[in-house]
Coordinates of C-alpha atoms and ligand atoms in Angstrom, one line a residue:
X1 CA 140.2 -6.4 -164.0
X2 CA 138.1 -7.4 -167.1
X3 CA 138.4 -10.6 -168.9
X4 CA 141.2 -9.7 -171.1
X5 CA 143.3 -8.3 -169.0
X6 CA 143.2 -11.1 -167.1
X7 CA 143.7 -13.7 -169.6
X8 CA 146.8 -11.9 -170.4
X9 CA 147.7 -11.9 -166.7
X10 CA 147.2 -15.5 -166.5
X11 CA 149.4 -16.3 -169.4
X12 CA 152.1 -14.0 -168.2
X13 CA 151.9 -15.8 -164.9
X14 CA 152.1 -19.3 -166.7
X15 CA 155.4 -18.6 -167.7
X16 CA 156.6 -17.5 -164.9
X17 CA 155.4 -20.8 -162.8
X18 CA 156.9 -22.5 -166.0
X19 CA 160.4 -21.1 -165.6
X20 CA 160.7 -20.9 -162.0
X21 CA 159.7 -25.1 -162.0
X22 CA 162.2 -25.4 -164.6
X23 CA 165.0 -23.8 -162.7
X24 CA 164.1 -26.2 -159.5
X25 CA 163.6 -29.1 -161.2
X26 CA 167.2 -28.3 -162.5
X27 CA 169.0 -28.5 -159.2
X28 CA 166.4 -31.3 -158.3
X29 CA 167.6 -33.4 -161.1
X30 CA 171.4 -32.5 -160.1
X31 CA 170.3 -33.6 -156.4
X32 CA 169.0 -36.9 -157.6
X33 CA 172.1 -37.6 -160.0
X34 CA 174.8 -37.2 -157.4
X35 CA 173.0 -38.9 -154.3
X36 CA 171.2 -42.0 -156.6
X37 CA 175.0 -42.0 -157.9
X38 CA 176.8 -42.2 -154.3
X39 CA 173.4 -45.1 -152.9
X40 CA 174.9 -47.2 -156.3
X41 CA 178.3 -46.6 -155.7
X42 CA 177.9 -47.7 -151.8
X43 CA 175.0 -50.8 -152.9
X44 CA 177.6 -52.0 -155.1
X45 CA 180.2 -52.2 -152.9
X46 CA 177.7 -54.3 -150.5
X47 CA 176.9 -56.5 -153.4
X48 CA 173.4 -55.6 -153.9
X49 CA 173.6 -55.2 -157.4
X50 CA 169.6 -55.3 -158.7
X51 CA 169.4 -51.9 -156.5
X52 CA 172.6 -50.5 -157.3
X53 CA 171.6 -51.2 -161.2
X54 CA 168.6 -49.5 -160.8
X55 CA 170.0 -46.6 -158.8
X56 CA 172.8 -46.1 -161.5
X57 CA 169.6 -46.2 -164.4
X58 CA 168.3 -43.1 -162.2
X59 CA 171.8 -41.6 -161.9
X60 CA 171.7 -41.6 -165.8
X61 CA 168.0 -40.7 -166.6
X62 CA 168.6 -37.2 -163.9
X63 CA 171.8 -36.7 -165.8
X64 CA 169.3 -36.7 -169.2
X65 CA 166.9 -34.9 -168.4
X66 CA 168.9 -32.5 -167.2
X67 CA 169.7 -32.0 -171.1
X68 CA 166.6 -32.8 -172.2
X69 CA 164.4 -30.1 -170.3
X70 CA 165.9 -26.8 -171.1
X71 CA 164.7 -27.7 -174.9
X72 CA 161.4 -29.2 -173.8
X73 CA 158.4 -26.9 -174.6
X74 CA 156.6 -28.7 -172.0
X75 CA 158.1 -29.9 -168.7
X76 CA 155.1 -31.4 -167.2
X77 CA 155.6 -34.6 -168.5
X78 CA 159.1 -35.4 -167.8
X79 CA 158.1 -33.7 -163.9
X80 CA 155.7 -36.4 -163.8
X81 CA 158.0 -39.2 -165.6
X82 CA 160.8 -38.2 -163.0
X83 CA 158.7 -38.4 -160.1
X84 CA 157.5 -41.9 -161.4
X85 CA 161.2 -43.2 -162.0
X86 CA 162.1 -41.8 -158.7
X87 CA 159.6 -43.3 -156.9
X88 CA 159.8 -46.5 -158.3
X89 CA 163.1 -46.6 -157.6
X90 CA 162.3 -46.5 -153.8
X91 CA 159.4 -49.0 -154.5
X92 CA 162.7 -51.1 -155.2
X93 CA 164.6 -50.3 -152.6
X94 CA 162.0 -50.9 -149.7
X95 CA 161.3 -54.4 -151.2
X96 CA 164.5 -55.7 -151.2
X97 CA 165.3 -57.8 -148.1
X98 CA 168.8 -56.3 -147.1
X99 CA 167.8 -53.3 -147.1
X100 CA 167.3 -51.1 -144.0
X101 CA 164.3 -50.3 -143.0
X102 CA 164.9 -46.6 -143.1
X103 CA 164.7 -46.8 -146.7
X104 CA 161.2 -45.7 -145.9
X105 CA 162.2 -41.9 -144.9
X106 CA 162.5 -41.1 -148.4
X107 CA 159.5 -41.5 -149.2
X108 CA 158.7 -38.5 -147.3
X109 CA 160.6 -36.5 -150.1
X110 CA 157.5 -37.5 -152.9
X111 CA 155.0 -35.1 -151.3
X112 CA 158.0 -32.1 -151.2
X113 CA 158.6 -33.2 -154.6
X114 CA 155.4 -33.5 -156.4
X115 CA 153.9 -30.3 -154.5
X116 CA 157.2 -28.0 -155.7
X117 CA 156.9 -29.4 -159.4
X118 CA 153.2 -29.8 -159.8
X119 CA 151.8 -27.4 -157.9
X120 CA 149.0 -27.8 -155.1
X121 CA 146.1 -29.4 -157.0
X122 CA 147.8 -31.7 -158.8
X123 CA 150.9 -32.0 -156.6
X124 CA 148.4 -32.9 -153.5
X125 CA 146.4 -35.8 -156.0
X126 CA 149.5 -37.3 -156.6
X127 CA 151.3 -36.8 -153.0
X128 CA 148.6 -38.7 -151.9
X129 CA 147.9 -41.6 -154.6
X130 CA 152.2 -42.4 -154.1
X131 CA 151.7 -42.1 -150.4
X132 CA 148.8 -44.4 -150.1
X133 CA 150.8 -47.2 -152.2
X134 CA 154.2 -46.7 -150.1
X135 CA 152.2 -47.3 -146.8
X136 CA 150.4 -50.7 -148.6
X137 CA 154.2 -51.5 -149.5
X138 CA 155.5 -51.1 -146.1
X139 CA 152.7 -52.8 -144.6
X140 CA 153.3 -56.2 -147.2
X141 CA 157.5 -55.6 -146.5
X142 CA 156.8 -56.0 -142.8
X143 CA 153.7 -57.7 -141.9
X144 CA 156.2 -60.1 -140.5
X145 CA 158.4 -57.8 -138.0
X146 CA 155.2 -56.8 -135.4
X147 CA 157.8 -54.4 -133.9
X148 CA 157.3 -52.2 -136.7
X149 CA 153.7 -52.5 -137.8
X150 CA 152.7 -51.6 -134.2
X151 CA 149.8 -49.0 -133.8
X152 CA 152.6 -46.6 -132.6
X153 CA 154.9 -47.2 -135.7
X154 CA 152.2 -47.3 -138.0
X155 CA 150.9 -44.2 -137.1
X156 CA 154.4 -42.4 -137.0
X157 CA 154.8 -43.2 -140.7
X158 CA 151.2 -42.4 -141.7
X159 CA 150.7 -39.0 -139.6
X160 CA 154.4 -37.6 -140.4
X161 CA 153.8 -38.3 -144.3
X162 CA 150.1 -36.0 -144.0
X163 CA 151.6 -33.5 -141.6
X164 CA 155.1 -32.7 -144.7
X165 CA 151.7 -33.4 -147.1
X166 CA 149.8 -30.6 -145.0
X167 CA 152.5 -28.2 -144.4
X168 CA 154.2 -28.2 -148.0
X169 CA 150.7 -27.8 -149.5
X170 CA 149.8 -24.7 -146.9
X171 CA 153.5 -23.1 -147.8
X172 CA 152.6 -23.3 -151.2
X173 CA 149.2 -21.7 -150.9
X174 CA 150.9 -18.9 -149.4
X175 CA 153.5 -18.6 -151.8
X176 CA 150.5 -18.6 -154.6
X177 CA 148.8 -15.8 -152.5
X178 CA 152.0 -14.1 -152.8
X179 CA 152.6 -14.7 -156.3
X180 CA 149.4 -13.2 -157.0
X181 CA 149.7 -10.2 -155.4
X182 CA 153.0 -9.3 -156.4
X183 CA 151.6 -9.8 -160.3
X184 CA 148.7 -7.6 -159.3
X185 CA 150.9 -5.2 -158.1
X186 CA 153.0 -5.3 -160.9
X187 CA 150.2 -4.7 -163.4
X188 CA 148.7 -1.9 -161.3
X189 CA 149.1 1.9 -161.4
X190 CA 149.1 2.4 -157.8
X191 CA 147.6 5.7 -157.2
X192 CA 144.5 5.5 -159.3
X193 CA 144.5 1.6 -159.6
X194 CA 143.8 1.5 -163.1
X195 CA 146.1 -0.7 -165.3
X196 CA 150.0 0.3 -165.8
X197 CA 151.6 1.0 -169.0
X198 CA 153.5 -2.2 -168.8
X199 CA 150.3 -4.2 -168.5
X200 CA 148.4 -1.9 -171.2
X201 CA 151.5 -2.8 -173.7
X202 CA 151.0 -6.6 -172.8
X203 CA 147.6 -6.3 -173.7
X204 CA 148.1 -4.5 -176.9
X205 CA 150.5 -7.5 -178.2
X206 CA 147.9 -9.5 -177.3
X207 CA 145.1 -7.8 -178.6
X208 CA 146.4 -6.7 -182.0
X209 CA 148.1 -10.6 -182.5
X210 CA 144.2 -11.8 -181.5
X211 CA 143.0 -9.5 -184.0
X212 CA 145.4 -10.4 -187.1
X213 CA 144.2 -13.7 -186.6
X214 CA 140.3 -13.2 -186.5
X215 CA 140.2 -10.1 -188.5
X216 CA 138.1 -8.3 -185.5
X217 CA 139.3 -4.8 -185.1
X218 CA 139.4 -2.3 -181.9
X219 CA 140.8 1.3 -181.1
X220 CA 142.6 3.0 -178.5
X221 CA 141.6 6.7 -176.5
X222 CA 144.7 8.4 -175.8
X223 CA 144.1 10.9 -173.5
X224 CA 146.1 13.9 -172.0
X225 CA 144.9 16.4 -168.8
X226 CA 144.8 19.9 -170.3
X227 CA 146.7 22.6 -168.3
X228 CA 147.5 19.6 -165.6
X229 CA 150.7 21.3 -164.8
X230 CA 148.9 24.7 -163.3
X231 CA 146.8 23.0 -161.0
X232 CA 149.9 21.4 -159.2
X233 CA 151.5 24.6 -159.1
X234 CA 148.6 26.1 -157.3
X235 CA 147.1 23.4 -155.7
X236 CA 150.1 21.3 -154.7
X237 CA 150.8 17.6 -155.6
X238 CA 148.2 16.4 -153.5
X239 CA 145.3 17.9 -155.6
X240 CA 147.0 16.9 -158.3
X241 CA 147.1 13.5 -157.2
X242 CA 143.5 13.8 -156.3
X243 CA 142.2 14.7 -159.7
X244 CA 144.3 12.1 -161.3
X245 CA 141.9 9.6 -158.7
X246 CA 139.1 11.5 -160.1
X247 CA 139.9 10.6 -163.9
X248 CA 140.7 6.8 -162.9
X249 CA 137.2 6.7 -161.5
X250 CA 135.2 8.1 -164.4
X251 CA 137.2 5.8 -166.8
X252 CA 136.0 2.8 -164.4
X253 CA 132.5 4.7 -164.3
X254 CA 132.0 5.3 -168.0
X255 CA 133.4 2.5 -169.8
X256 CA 132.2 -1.1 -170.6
X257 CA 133.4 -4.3 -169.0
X258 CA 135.2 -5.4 -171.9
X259 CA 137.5 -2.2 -172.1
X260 CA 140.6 -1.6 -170.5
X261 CA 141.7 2.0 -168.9
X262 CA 145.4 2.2 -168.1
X263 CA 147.0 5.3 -166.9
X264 CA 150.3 5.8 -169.5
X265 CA 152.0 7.7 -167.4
X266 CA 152.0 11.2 -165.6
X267 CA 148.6 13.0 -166.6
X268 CA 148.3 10.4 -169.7
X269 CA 145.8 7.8 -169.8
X270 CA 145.0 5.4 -172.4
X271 CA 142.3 3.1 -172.9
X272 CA 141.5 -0.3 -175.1
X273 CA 138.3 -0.4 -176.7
X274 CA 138.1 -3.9 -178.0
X275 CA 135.4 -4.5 -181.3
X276 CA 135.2 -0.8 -181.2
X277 CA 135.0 1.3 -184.5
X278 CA 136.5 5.0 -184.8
X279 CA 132.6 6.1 -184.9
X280 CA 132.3 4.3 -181.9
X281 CA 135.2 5.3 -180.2
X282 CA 134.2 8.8 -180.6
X283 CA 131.0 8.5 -179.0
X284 CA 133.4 7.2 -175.9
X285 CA 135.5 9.4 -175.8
X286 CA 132.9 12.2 -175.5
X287 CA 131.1 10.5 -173.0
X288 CA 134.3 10.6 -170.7
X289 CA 135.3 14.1 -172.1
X290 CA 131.9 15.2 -170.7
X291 CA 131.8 13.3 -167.1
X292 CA 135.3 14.4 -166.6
X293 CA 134.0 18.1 -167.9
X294 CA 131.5 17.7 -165.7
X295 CA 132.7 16.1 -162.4
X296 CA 134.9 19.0 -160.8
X297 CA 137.2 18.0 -157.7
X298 CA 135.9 19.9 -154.9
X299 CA 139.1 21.5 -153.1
X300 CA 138.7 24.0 -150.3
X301 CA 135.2 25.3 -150.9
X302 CA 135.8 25.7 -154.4
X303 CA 135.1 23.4 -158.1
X304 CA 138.3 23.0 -159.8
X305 CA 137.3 21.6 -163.5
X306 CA 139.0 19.0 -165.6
X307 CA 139.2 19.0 -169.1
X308 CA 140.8 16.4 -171.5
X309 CA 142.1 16.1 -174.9
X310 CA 141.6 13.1 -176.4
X311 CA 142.8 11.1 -179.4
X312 CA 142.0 8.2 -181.3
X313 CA 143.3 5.6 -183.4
X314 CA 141.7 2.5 -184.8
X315 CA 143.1 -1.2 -186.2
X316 CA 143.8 -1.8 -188.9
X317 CA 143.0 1.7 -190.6
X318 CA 145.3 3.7 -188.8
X319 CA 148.3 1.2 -188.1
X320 CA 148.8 -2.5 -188.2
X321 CA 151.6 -2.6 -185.2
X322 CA 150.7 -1.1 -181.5
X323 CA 153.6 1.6 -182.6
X324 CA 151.9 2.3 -185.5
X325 CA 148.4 3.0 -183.5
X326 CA 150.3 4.6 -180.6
X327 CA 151.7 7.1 -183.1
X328 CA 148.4 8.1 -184.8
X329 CA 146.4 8.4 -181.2
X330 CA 149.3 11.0 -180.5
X331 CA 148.8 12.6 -183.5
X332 CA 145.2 13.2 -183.1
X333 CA 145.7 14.3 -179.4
X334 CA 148.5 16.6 -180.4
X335 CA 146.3 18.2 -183.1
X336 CA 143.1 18.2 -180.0
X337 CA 145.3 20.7 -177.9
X338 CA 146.5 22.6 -181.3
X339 CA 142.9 23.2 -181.6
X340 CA 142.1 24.5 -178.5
X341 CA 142.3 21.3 -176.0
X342 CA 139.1 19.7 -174.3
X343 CA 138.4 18.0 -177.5
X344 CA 138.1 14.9 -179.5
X345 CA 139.8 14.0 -182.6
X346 CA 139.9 10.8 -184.7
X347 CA 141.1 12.3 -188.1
X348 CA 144.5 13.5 -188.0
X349 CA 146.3 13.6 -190.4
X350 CA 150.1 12.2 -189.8
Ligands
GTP401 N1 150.2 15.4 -158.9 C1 150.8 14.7 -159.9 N2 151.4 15.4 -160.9 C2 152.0 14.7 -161.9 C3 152.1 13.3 -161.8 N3 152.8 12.8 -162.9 C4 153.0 13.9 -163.7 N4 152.6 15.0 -163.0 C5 152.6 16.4 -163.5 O1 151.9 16.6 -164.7 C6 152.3 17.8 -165.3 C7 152.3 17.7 -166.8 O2 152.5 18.9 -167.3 P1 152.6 19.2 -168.9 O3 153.2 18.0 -169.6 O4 153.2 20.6 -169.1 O5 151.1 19.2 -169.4 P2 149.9 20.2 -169.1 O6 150.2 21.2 -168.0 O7 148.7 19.3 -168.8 O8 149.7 20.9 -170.4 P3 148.9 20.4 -171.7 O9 149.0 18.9 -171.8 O10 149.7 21.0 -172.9 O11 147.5 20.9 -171.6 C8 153.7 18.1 -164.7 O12 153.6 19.2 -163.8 C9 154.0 16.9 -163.9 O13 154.8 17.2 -162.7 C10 151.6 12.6 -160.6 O14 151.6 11.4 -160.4 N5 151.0 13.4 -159.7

């Protein structure tokens, strides 16, 4: 849907990704603090004190940033910085001679991690720049032990790092694919597909903010069926239903790309006419008073007509706030059906 609308639905998704990486890098930073804590506790113990130094550095830097992110406006770089200390950290830990060789399993976590945090595009550049280095490393760390730098060890640890790569990257397509159509859903009026109120009032806030700022203006149709209640009493629900399809199509029909149909609610619908005047506007709305006039729903043999009031309201002149505009569209829709119904008005007086 329109260019607008879906700026606004990207934004609104933004945050969204934004909070729900924040609340796993939480428990990923609470992860890292108690195991790096226990791997220095156990290091130190053993006398390995460079790693267990380092490891208690990460302990501490988790245990900040933990502190730190909640009042950062933007997490990306600390994600980053995190995965860096982290995976230096194991950089450290594989080069040092006592260490077991398994030290080299954790580097399967950096794909998980960087894919969860980053997302896939730059989650997958960055799996694959930290891989590359870890397999150089473990190549230099054992070029002497031929029992582990045979074709057969090698390509365990190079296949099983692409294949978590692979299957974290194709989980979190799906999940995107998901995302997307759950936030679709959300944003859609399900019956005639148009935009829902929820998404509309999104898109006022936005458009009325947008419009403060560059002093462009824009006006709103509100738009009510006339006598909508009669034809589901002798039609049934169904026909209702129908004609409310019918309406949601001659919106799509009539108006521009730019503008933005939503249906309000029952037999409501309200539309956003951006860089639209009230003269404008008029000429709109009796475009679609006229299709809609003119585009009867067919049921059993016979035409049943819909007619529309319609009323409008235009920024800044009739309101400043969306409340404000909302109000005077109702106004000039109330006095539509006061004077007779399948009419325009864009004058009322409040
Ligand atoms: N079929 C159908 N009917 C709906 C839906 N939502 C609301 N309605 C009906 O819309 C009707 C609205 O009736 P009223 O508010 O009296 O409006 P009206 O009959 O159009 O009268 P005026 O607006 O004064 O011309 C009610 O009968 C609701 O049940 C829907 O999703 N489907």
């Amino acid at each position: 849907m329109k260019e607008r609308s879906e700026q606004v639905q990207h934004s609104s998704r933004r945050s969204s990704i934004e909070a729900q990486r924040r609340a796993l890098l939480h428990w990923l930073l609470l992860l890292t603090a108690a195991f790096t804590l226990g791997f220095s506790l156990v290091n130190l113990s053993r006398g390995i004190l460079f790693v267990a130094a380092i490891e208690l550095f990460v302990t501490v830097f988790a245990f900040a940033l933990l502190f730190v992110i909640p009042r950062s406006r933007n997490i990306q770089v600390w994600s980053f910085l995190y995965l860096l200390v982290l995976f230096s950290m194991l950089v450290v830990a594989l080069l040092t001679p006592n260490l077991s060789d398994k030290v080299f399993v954790w580097f399967y976590l950096i794909p998980v991690l960087a894919l969860f945090i980053h997302g896939r595009t730059l989650g997958l550049a960055l799996s694959l720049v930290y891989l590359a280095v870890a397999w150089l490393l473990y190549y230099y760390r054992y070029y002497d032990a031929p029992e582990l730098l045979d074709v057969v060890g090698l390509t365990n640890v190079v296949a099983c790092s692409l294949v978590l790569t692979g299957g974290v990257y194709a989980y979190e397509y799906s999940r995107e694919q998901a995302e997307d159509r759950l936030h679709r859903m959300a944003s859609t009026d399900s019956l005639t597909g148009l935009a829902n109120r929820k998404h509309l009032r999104e898109l006022l806030d936005y458009t009325v903010e947008e419009c403060h700022r560059t002093k462009a203006g824009f006006s709103i149709l509100g738009m009510d069926l006339d006598y909508f209640k009669s034809v589901n009493d002798r039609y049934g629900h169904d026909v209702g239903d129908q004609v409310l399809q019918q309406v949601g199509s001659v919106l799509e029909q009539r108006l521009r790309q730019a503008d933005v149909p939503a249906r309000w609610g029952g037999e409501e619908f309200m539309v956003l006419l951006p860089g639209t005047d009230r003269e404008g506007a008029s000429r709109v709305a009796e475009n679609v008073r006229e299709t809609l006039a003119a585009s009867p729903v067919r049921v059993n043999g016979e035409d049943l007509s819909i007619t529309t009031s319609i009323g409008i309201a235009e920024f800044p002149e009739d309101g400043n706030t969306v409340r404000e505009l909302l109000i005077a569209a109702d106004n000039c829709l109330y006095e539509a059906k006061c004077r007779g119904r399948d009419r325009v008005v864009n004058d009322a007086v409040s």
